[in-house]
Every structure is written in structure tokens, then in C-alpha cells.
Amino acid sequence: MSGILGKKFPTPVLRPMAPFYIAGGIIFYGINSLATALMNTDEYKHDPRNPAVKSGKVAAH
């Protein structure tokens, strides 16, 4: 009986996809760093839409 999903094949997934996982992590880190840097600029530091103002990290005007 092969089960509901059919026969299992020993297909490697992690090793061939590892460069894509690593690149995705690097891109995520870069975008997060850029967004944080832009969020802390003088132009948007006191904007009410800024999440830091809502959480109380930056004093609102």
C-alpha cells in the first residue's frame, strides 16, 4: 500500500534550494535595514503613520 500521497521518492530539496534560501534571507535583511533607516530620518520621524511613534519609541509632535 503506497498511501494517500503515492510513492515516496528520495528527492533532495534542501541542498539544491539552499542558495535561494540564503539569498532570500539576505534580501529580507537588506530591505528591513533600509526600511528602518528610512523610518528614522528627520522627514518621517514624527509622522503619525510611523510605527515607532505608535509604540512610543519616538515622541510625537
Coordinates of N, CA, C and O in Angstrom, one line a residue:
M1 N 0.8 -1.2 0.0 CA 0.0 0.0 0.0 C 0.9 1.2 0.0 O 1.8 1.4 0.8
S2 N 0.7 2.1 -0.9 CA 1.6 3.3 -1.1 C 1.1 4.5 -0.4 O 1.8 5.5 -0.3
G3 N -0.1 4.5 0.2 CA -0.6 5.6 1.0 C -1.4 6.6 0.1 O -1.6 6.4 -1.1
I4 N -1.8 7.6 0.7 CA -2.7 8.6 0.0 C -1.9 9.5 -0.9 O -2.4 10.0 -1.9
L5 N -0.6 9.7 -0.6 CA 0.2 10.6 -1.4 C 1.0 9.9 -2.5 O 1.7 10.6 -3.3
G6 N 0.9 8.6 -2.6 CA 1.6 7.9 -3.6 C 3.0 7.5 -3.1 O 3.3 7.6 -2.0
K7 N 3.8 7.1 -4.1 CA 5.2 6.6 -3.7 C 6.1 7.7 -3.4 O 6.1 8.8 -4.0
K8 N 6.9 7.5 -2.4 CA 7.9 8.5 -1.9 C 9.2 8.3 -2.7 O 9.7 7.2 -2.9
F9 N 9.7 9.4 -3.2 CA 11.0 9.4 -3.9 C 12.0 10.2 -3.1 O 11.7 11.2 -2.6
P10 N 13.3 9.7 -3.1 CA 14.3 10.4 -2.3 C 14.8 11.6 -3.0 O 16.0 11.7 -3.4
T11 N 14.0 12.6 -3.2 CA 14.4 13.8 -4.0 C 15.0 14.8 -3.0 O 14.4 15.2 -2.0
P12 N 16.2 15.3 -3.3 CA 16.8 16.3 -2.5 C 16.2 17.6 -2.6 O 15.9 18.1 -3.8
V13 N 15.9 18.3 -1.6 CA 15.2 19.6 -1.6 C 16.1 20.7 -1.0 O 16.3 21.7 -1.6
L14 N 16.6 20.4 0.2 CA 17.3 21.5 0.9 C 18.6 21.8 0.2 O 18.9 23.0 0.1
R15 N 19.4 20.9 -0.2 CA 20.7 21.2 -0.7 C 20.6 22.0 -2.1 O 21.3 23.0 -2.2
P16 N 19.8 21.6 -3.0 CA 19.7 22.4 -4.2 C 19.0 23.8 -4.0 O 19.3 24.7 -4.8
M17 N 18.2 23.9 -3.0 CA 17.5 25.2 -2.8 C 18.2 26.1 -1.8 O 17.8 27.2 -1.6
A18 N 19.3 25.6 -1.2 CA 20.0 26.4 -0.2 C 20.4 27.8 -0.7 O 20.3 28.8 0.1
P19 N 21.0 27.9 -1.9 CA 21.4 29.3 -2.3 C 20.2 30.2 -2.4 O 20.3 31.4 -2.1
F20 N 19.0 29.7 -2.7 CA 17.8 30.6 -2.8 C 17.3 31.0 -1.5 O 16.9 32.1 -1.2
Y21 N 17.4 30.0 -0.5 CA 17.0 30.4 0.9 C 18.0 31.4 1.5 O 17.6 32.4 2.1
I22 N 19.3 31.3 1.2 CA 20.3 32.2 1.7 C 20.1 33.6 1.1 O 20.1 34.6 1.7
A23 N 19.9 33.6 -0.2 CA 19.7 34.9 -0.9 C 18.4 35.6 -0.5 O 18.4 36.8 -0.3
G24 N 17.4 34.8 -0.2 CA 16.1 35.4 0.3 C 16.3 36.0 1.7 O 15.8 37.1 2.0
G25 N 17.1 35.3 2.5 CA 17.4 35.9 3.9 C 18.2 37.2 3.8 O 18.0 38.2 4.5
I26 N 19.2 37.2 2.8 CA 20.0 38.4 2.6 C 19.1 39.6 2.1 O 19.2 40.7 2.6
I27 N 18.2 39.3 1.2 CA 17.3 40.3 0.6 C 16.4 40.8 1.7 O 16.2 42.0 1.8
F28 N 15.8 39.9 2.5 CA 14.9 40.3 3.6 C 15.7 41.2 4.6 O 15.1 42.2 5.0
Y29 N 16.9 40.9 5.0 CA 17.7 41.7 5.9 C 18.0 43.0 5.3 O 17.9 44.0 6.0
G30 N 18.3 43.1 4.1 CA 18.6 44.4 3.4 C 17.4 45.3 3.3 O 17.5 46.5 3.6
I31 N 16.3 44.8 3.0 CA 15.0 45.6 2.9 C 14.6 46.0 4.3 O 14.2 47.2 4.5
N32 N 14.7 45.2 5.3 CA 14.4 45.5 6.6 C 15.3 46.7 7.1 O 14.9 47.6 7.8
S33 N 16.6 46.6 6.9 CA 17.6 47.6 7.3 C 17.3 48.9 6.6 O 17.3 50.0 7.2
L34 N 17.0 48.9 5.3 CA 16.7 50.1 4.6 C 15.4 50.7 5.1 O 15.3 52.0 5.3
A35 N 14.4 49.9 5.4 CA 13.1 50.5 5.9 C 13.3 51.1 7.2 O 12.7 52.2 7.5
T36 N 14.1 50.5 8.1 CA 14.3 51.0 9.4 C 15.1 52.3 9.3 O 14.8 53.3 10.0
A37 N 16.1 52.4 8.4 CA 16.9 53.6 8.2 C 16.0 54.7 7.7 O 16.1 55.9 8.2
L38 N 15.1 54.4 6.8 CA 14.3 55.5 6.2 C 13.2 55.9 7.2 O 12.8 57.1 7.3
M39 N 12.8 55.0 8.1 CA 11.8 55.3 9.1 C 12.3 56.3 10.2 O 11.6 57.0 10.8
N40 N 13.6 56.3 10.4 CA 14.3 57.1 11.4 C 14.8 58.4 10.8 O 15.5 59.1 11.5
T41 N 14.5 58.8 9.6 CA 15.0 60.0 9.0 C 14.2 61.2 9.6 O 13.1 61.0 10.2
D42 N 14.8 62.4 9.5 CA 14.1 63.6 10.1 C 12.7 63.8 9.5 O 11.8 64.3 10.1
E43 N 12.6 63.5 8.2 CA 11.4 63.8 7.5 C 10.2 63.0 8.0 O 9.1 63.5 8.1
Y44 N 10.5 61.7 8.4 CA 9.4 60.8 8.8 C 9.4 60.4 10.3 O 8.6 59.6 10.7
K45 N 10.3 61.0 11.1 CA 10.5 60.7 12.4 C 9.3 61.0 13.3 O 8.9 60.2 14.2
H46 N 8.5 62.0 13.0 CA 7.4 62.4 13.8 C 6.1 62.3 13.0 O 5.0 62.8 13.4
D47 N 6.1 61.5 11.9 CA 4.9 61.2 11.1 C 4.0 60.3 11.9 O 4.5 59.3 12.5
P48 N 2.7 60.6 12.1 CA 1.8 59.7 12.8 C 1.7 58.3 12.3 O 1.3 57.4 13.0
R49 N 2.0 58.1 11.0 CA 2.0 56.8 10.4 C 3.2 55.9 10.7 O 3.2 54.7 10.5
N50 N 4.2 56.5 11.3 CA 5.4 55.8 11.7 C 5.1 54.8 12.8 O 4.6 55.2 13.9
P51 N 5.5 53.6 12.7 CA 5.2 52.6 13.8 C 6.0 52.9 15.1 O 5.5 52.6 16.1
A52 N 7.1 53.6 15.0 CA 7.9 54.0 16.2 C 7.1 55.0 17.0 O 7.2 55.0 18.2
V53 N 6.4 55.9 16.4 CA 5.6 56.9 17.1 C 4.4 56.2 17.8 O 4.1 56.5 19.0
K54 N 3.8 55.2 17.2 CA 2.7 54.5 17.8 C 3.1 53.6 19.0 O 2.4 53.5 19.9
S55 N 4.3 53.1 18.9 CA 4.8 52.3 20.0 C 5.4 53.1 21.2 O 5.7 52.5 22.2
G56 N 5.6 54.4 20.9 CA 6.1 55.2 22.0 C 7.7 55.4 22.0 O 8.2 55.9 22.9
K57 N 8.4 54.8 21.0 CA 9.8 54.9 21.0 C 10.3 56.3 20.6 O 11.3 56.8 21.0
V58 N 9.5 57.1 19.8 CA 9.8 58.4 19.4 C 8.6 59.3 19.9 O 7.4 59.0 19.8
A59 N 9.0 60.5 20.5 CA 7.9 61.4 21.0 C 7.2 62.0 19.8 O 7.9 62.5 18.9
A60 N 5.9 62.0 19.8 CA 5.1 62.6 18.7 C 5.1 64.1 18.9 O 5.2 64.7 20.0
H61 N 4.9 64.8 17.8 CA 4.9 66.3 17.8 C 3.6 66.7 18.5 O 2.5 66.5 18.4

